[in-house]
mmCIF file with all atom_site columns, C-alpha atoms in Angstrom:
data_model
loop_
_atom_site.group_PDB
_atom_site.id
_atom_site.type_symbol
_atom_site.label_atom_id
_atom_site.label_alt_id
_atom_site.label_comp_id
_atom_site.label_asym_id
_atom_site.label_entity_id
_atom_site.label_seq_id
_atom_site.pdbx_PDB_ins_code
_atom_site.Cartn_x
_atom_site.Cartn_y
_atom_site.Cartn_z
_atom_site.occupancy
_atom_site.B_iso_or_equiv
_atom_site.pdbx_formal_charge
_atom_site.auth_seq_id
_atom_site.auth_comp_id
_atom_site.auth_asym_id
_atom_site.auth_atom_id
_atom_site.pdbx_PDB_model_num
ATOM 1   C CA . UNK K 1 1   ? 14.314  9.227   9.759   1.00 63.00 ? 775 UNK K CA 1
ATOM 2   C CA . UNK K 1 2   ? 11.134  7.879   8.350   1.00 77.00 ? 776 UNK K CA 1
ATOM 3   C CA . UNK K 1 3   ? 9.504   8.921   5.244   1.00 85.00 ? 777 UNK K CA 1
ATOM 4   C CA . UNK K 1 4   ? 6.009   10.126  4.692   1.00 89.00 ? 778 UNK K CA 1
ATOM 5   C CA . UNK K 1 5   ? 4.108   9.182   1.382   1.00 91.00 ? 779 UNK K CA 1
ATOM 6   C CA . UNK K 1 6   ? 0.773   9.234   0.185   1.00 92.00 ? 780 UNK K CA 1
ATOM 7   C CA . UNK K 1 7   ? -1.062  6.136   -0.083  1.00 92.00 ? 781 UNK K CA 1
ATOM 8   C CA . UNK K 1 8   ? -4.706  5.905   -2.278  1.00 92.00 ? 782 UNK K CA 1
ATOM 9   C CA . UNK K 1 9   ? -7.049  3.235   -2.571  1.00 91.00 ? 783 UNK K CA 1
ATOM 10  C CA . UNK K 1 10  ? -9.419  3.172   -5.829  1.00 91.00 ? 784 UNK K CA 1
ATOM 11  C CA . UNK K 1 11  ? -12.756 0.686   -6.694  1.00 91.00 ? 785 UNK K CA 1
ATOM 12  C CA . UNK K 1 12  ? -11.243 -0.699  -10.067 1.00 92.00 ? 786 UNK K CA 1
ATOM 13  C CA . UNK K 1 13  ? -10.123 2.214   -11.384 1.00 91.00 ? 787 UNK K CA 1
ATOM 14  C CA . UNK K 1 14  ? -6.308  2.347   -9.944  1.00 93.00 ? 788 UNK K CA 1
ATOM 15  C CA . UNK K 1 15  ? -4.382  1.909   -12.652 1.00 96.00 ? 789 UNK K CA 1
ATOM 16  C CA . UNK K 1 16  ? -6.184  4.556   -15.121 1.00 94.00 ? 790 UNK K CA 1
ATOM 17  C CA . UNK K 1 17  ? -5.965  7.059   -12.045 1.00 93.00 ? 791 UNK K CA 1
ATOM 18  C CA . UNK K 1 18  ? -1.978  6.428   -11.798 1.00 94.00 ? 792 UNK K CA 1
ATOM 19  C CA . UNK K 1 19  ? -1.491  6.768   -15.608 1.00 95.00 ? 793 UNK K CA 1
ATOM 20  C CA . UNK K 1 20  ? -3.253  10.079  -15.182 1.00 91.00 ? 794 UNK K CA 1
ATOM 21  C CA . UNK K 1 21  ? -0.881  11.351  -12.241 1.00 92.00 ? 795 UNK K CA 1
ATOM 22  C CA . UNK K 1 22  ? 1.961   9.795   -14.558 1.00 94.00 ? 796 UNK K CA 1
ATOM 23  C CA . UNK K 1 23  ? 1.069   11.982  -17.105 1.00 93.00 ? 797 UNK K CA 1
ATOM 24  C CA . UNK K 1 24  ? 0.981   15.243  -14.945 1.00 85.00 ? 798 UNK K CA 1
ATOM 25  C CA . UNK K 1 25  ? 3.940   14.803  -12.802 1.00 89.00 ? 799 UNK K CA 1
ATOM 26  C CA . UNK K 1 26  ? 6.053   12.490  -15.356 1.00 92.00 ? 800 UNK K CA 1
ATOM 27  C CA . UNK K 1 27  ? 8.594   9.545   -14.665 1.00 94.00 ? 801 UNK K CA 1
ATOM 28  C CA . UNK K 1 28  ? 8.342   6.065   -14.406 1.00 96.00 ? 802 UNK K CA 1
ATOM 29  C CA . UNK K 1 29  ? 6.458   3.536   -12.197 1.00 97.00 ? 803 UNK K CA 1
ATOM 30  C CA . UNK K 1 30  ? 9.176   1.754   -10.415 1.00 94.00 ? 804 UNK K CA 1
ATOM 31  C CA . UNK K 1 31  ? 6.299   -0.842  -9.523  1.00 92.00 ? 805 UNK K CA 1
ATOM 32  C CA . UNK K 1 32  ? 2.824   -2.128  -10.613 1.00 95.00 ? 806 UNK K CA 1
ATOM 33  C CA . UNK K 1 33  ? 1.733   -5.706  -9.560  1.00 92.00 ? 807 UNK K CA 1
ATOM 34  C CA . UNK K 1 34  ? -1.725  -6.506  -9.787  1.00 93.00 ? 808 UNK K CA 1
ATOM 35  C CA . UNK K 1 35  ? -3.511  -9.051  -7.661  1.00 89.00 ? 809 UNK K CA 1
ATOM 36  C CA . UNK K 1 36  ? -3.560  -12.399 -9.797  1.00 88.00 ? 810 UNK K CA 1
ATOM 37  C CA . UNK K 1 37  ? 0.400   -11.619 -9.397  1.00 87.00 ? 811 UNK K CA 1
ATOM 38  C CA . UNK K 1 38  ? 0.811   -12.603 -5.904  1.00 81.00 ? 812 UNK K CA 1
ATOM 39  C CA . UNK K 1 39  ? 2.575   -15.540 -4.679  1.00 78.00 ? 813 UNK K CA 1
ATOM 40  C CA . UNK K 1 40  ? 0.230   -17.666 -2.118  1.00 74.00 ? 814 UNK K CA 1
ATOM 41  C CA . UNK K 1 41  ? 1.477   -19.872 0.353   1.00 71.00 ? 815 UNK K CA 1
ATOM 42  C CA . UNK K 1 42  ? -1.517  -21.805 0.800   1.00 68.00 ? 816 UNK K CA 1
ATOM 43  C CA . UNK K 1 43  ? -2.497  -24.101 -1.775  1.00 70.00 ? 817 UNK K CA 1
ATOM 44  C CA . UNK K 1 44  ? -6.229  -23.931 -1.303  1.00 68.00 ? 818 UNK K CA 1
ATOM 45  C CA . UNK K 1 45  ? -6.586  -20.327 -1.215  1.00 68.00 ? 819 UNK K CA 1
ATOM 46  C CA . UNK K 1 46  ? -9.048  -19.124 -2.983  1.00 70.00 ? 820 UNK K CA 1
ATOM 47  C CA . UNK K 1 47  ? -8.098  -17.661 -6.680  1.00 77.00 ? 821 UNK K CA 1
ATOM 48  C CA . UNK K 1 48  ? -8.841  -13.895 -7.361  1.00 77.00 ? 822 UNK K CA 1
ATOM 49  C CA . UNK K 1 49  ? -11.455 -13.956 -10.095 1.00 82.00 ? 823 UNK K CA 1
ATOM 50  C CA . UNK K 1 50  ? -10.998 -12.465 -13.106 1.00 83.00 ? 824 UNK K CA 1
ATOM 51  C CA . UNK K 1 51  ? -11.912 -8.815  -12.764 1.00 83.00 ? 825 UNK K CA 1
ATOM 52  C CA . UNK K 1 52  ? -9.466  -8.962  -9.133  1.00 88.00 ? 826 UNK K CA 1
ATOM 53  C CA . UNK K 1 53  ? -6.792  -10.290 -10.923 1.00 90.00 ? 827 UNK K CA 1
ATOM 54  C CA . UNK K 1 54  ? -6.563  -7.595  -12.783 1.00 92.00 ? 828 UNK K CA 1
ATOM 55  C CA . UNK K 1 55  ? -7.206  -4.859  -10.367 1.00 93.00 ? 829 UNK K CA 1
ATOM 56  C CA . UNK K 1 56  ? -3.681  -3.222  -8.934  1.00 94.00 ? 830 UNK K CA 1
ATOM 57  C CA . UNK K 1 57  ? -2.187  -4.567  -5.909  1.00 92.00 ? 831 UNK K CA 1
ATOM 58  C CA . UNK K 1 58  ? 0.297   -1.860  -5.277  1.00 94.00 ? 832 UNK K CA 1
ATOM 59  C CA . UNK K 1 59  ? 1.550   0.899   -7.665  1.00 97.00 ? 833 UNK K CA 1
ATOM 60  C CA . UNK K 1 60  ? 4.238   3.680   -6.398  1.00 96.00 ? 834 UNK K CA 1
ATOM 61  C CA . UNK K 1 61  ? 5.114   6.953   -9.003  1.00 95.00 ? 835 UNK K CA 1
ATOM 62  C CA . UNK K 1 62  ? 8.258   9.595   -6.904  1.00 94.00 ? 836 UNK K CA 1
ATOM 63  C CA . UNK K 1 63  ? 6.740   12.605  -7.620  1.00 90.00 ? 837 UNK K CA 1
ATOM 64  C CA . UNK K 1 64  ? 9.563   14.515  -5.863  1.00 86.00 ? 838 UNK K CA 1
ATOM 65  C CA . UNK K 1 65  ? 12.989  13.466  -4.238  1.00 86.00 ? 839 UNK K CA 1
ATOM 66  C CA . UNK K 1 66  ? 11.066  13.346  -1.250  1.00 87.00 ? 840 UNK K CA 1
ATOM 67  C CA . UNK K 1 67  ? 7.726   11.860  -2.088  1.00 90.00 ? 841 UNK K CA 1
ATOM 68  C CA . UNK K 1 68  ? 6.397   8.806   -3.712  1.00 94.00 ? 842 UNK K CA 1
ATOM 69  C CA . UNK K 1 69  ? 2.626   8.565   -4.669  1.00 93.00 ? 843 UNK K CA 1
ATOM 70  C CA . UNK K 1 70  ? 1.186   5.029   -3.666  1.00 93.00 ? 844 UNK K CA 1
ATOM 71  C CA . UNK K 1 71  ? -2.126  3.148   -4.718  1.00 94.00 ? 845 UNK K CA 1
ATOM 72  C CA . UNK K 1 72  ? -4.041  0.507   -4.851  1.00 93.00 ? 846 UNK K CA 1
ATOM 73  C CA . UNK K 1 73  ? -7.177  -1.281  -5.605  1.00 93.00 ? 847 UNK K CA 1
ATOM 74  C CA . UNK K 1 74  ? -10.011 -2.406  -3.379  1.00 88.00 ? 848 UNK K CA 1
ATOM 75  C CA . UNK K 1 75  ? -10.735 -6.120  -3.645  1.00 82.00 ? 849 UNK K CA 1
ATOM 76  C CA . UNK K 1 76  ? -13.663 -8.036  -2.425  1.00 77.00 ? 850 UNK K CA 1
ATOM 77  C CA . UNK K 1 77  ? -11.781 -8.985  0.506   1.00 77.00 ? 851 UNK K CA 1
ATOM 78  C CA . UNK K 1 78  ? -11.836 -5.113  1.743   1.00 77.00 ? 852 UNK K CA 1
ATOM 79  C CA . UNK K 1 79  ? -14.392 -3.565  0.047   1.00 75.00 ? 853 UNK K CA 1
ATOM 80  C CA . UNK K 1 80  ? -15.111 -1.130  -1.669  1.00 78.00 ? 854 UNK K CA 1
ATOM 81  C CA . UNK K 1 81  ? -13.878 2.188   -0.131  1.00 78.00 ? 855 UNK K CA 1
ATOM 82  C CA . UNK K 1 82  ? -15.788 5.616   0.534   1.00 78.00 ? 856 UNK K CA 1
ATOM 83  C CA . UNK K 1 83  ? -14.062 8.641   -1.159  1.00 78.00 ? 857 UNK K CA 1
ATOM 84  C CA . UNK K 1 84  ? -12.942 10.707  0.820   1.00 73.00 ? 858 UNK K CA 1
ATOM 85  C CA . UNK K 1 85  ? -11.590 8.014   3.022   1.00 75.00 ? 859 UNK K CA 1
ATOM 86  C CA . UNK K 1 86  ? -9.877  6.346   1.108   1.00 84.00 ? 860 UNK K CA 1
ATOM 87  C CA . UNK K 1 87  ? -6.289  7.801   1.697   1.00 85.00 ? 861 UNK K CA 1
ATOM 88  C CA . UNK K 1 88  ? -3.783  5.935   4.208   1.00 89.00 ? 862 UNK K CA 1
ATOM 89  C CA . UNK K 1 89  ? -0.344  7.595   5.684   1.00 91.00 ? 863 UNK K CA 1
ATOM 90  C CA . UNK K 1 90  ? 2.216   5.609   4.449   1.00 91.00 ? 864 UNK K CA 1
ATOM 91  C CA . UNK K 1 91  ? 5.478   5.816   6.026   1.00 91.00 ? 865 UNK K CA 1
ATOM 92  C CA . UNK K 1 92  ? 8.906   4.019   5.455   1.00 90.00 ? 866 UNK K CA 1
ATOM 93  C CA . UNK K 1 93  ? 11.212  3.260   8.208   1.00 92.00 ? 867 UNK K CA 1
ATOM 94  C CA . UNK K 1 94  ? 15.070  3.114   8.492   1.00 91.00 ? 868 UNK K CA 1
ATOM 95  C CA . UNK K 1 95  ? 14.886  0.288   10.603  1.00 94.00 ? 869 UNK K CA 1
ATOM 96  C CA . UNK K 1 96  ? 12.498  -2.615  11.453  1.00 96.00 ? 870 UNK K CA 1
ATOM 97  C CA . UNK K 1 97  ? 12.804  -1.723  15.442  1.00 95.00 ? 871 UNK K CA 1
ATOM 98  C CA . UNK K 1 98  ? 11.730  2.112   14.028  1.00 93.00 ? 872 UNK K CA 1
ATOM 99  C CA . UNK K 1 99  ? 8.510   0.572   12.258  1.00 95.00 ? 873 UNK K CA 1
ATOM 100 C CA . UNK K 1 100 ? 7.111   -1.654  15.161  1.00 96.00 ? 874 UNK K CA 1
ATOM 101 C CA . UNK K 1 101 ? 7.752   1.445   17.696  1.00 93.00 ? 875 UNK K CA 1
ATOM 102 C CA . UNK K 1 102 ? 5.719   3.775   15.315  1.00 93.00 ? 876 UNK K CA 1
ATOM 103 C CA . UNK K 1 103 ? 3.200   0.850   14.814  1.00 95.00 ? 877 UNK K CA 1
ATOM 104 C CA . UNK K 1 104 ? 2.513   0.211   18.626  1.00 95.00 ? 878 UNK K CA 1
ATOM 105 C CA . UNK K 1 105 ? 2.073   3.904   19.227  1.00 93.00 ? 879 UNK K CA 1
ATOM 106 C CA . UNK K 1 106 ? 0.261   4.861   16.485  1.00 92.00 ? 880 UNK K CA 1
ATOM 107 C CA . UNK K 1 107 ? -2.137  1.686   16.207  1.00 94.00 ? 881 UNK K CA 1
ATOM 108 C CA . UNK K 1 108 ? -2.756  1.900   20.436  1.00 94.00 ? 882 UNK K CA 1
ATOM 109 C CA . UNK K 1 109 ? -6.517  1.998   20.563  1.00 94.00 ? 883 UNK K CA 1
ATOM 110 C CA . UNK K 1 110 ? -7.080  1.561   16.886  1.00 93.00 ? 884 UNK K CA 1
ATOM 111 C CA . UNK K 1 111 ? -8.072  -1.464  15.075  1.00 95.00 ? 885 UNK K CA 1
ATOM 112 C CA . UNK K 1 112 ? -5.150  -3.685  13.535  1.00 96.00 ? 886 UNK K CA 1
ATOM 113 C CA . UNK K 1 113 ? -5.691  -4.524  10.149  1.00 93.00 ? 887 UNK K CA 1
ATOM 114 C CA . UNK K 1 114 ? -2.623  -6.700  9.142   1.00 95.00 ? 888 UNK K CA 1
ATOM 115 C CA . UNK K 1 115 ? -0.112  -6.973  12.274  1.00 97.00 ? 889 UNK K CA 1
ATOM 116 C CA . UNK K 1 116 ? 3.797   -5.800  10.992  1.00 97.00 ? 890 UNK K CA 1
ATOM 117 C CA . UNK K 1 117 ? 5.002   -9.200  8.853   1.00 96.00 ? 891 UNK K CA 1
ATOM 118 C CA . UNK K 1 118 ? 7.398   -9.848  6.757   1.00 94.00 ? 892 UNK K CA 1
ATOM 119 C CA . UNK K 1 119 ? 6.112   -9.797  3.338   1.00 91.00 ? 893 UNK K CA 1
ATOM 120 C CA . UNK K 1 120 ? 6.634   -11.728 -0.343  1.00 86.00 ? 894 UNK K CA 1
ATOM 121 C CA . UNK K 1 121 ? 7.716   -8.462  -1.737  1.00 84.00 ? 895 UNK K CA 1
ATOM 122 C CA . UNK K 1 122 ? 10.712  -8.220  0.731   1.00 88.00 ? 896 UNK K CA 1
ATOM 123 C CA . UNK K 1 123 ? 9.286   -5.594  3.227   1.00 92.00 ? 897 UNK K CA 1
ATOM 124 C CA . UNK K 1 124 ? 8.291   -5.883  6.685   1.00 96.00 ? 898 UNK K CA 1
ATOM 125 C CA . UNK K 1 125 ? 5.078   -4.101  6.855   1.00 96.00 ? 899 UNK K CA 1
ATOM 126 C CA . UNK K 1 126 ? 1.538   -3.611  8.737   1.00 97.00 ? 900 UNK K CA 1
ATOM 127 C CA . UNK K 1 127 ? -1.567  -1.775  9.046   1.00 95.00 ? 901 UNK K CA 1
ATOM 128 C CA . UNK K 1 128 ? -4.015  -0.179  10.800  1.00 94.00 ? 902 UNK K CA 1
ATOM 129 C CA . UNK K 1 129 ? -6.554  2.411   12.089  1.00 90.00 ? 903 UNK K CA 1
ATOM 130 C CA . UNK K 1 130 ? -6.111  4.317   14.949  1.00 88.00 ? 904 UNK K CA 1
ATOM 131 C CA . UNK K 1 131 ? -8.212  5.643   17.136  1.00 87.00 ? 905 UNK K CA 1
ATOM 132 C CA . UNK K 1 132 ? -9.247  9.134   15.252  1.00 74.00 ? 906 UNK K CA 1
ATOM 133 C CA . UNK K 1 133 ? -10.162 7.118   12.453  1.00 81.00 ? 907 UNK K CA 1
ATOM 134 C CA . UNK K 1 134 ? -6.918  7.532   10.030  1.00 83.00 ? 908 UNK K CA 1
ATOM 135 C CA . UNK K 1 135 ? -5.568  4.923   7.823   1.00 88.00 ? 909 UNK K CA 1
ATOM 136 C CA . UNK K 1 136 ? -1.780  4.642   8.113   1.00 91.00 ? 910 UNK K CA 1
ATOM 137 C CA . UNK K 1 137 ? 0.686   1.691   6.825   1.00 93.00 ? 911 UNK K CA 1
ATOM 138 C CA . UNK K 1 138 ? 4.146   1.099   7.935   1.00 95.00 ? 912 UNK K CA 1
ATOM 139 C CA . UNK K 1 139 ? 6.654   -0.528  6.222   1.00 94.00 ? 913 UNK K CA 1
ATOM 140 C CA . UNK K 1 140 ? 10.649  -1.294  6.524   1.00 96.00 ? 914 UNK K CA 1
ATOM 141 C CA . UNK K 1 141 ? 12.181  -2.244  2.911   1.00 91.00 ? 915 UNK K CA 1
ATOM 142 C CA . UNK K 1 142 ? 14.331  -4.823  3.962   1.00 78.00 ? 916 UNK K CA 1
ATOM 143 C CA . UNK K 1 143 ? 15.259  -5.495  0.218   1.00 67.00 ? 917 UNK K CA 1
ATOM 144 C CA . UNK K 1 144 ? 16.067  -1.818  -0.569  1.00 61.00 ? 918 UNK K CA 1
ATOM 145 C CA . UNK K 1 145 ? 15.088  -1.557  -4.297  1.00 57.00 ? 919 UNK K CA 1
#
C-alpha cells in the first residue's frame, strides 16, 4: 500500500524552516542534499550559482511511524512559489507498476511536470498537476534506504 507524506516547497528559506520542525517534533534528518550536490549527466549544463547551490534540494524529517515531512527549495528553474500553494502530495509506492498506475490516473488531464524516471538518488519518480490544480509527486524507492 502506498504511503502519503507531506511535501513543502520554500523561496530560500528551506533549510531554516526544517530545523524549526526538527526542533518541535525531534529526530534526525535521514537526508538533506542541496542543489550544487547533484550529479549532472551533461557536461555543459549550466552550474547552479552560488545562492542555488546552496538552497535544499530535498530534505525528509519522520515525524511519526507513518509520516515523513518533505521539502524543498525553489530554484530559478521553477520559480518562486505562492504560499499557500506551495504544498505537493507526496506518495511512495510498493512497486514501480503501483507508481506509474497512480501517475497515469492521477496526472490524466493535468500538466506533467517531470514524466516517472529513474533518478540519481535511486528512486523512480515523477510529477505533476492534475486537473483541480494539486501538486502531487510519486515515487518508488528502488534503493530502499
Amino acid at each position: 500500500m502506498a504511503t502519503v507524506n507531506p511535501y513543502l516547497i520554500f523561496n530560500g528559506n528551506c533549510e531554516e524552516a526544517f530545523l524549526f520542525y526538527k526542533s518541535v517534533f525531534g529526530g534526525e534528518f535521514p537526508y538533506m542534499g542541496r542543489f550544487g550536490e547533484m550529479p549532472s549527466d551533461d557536461p555543459n549544463a549550466p552550474k547552479p550559482s552560488e545562492e542555488e547551490a546552496n538552497r535544499i534540494m530535498h530534505v525528509s524529517l519522520p515525524i511519526s511511524s507513518e509520516t515523513v515531512l518533505m521539502g524543498s527549495d525553489s530554484t530559478s528553474q521553477s520559480g518562486d512559489v505562492v504560499i499557500g500553494t506551495n504544498i505537493s502530495i507526496s506518495i511512495n509506492t510498493e512497486s514501480t507498476g503501483e507508481a506509474d498506475k497512480l501517475f497515469d490516473g492521477l496526472s490524466a488531464g493535468g500538466t506533467v511536470i517531470m514524466p516517472m524516471t529513474k533518478t540519481f538518488w535511486g528512486a523512480y519518480f515523477g510529477m505533476f498537476t492534475d486537473k483541480f490544480g494539486i501538486g502531487w509527486m510519486i515515487n518508488f524507492d528502488e534503493k530502499p534506504q
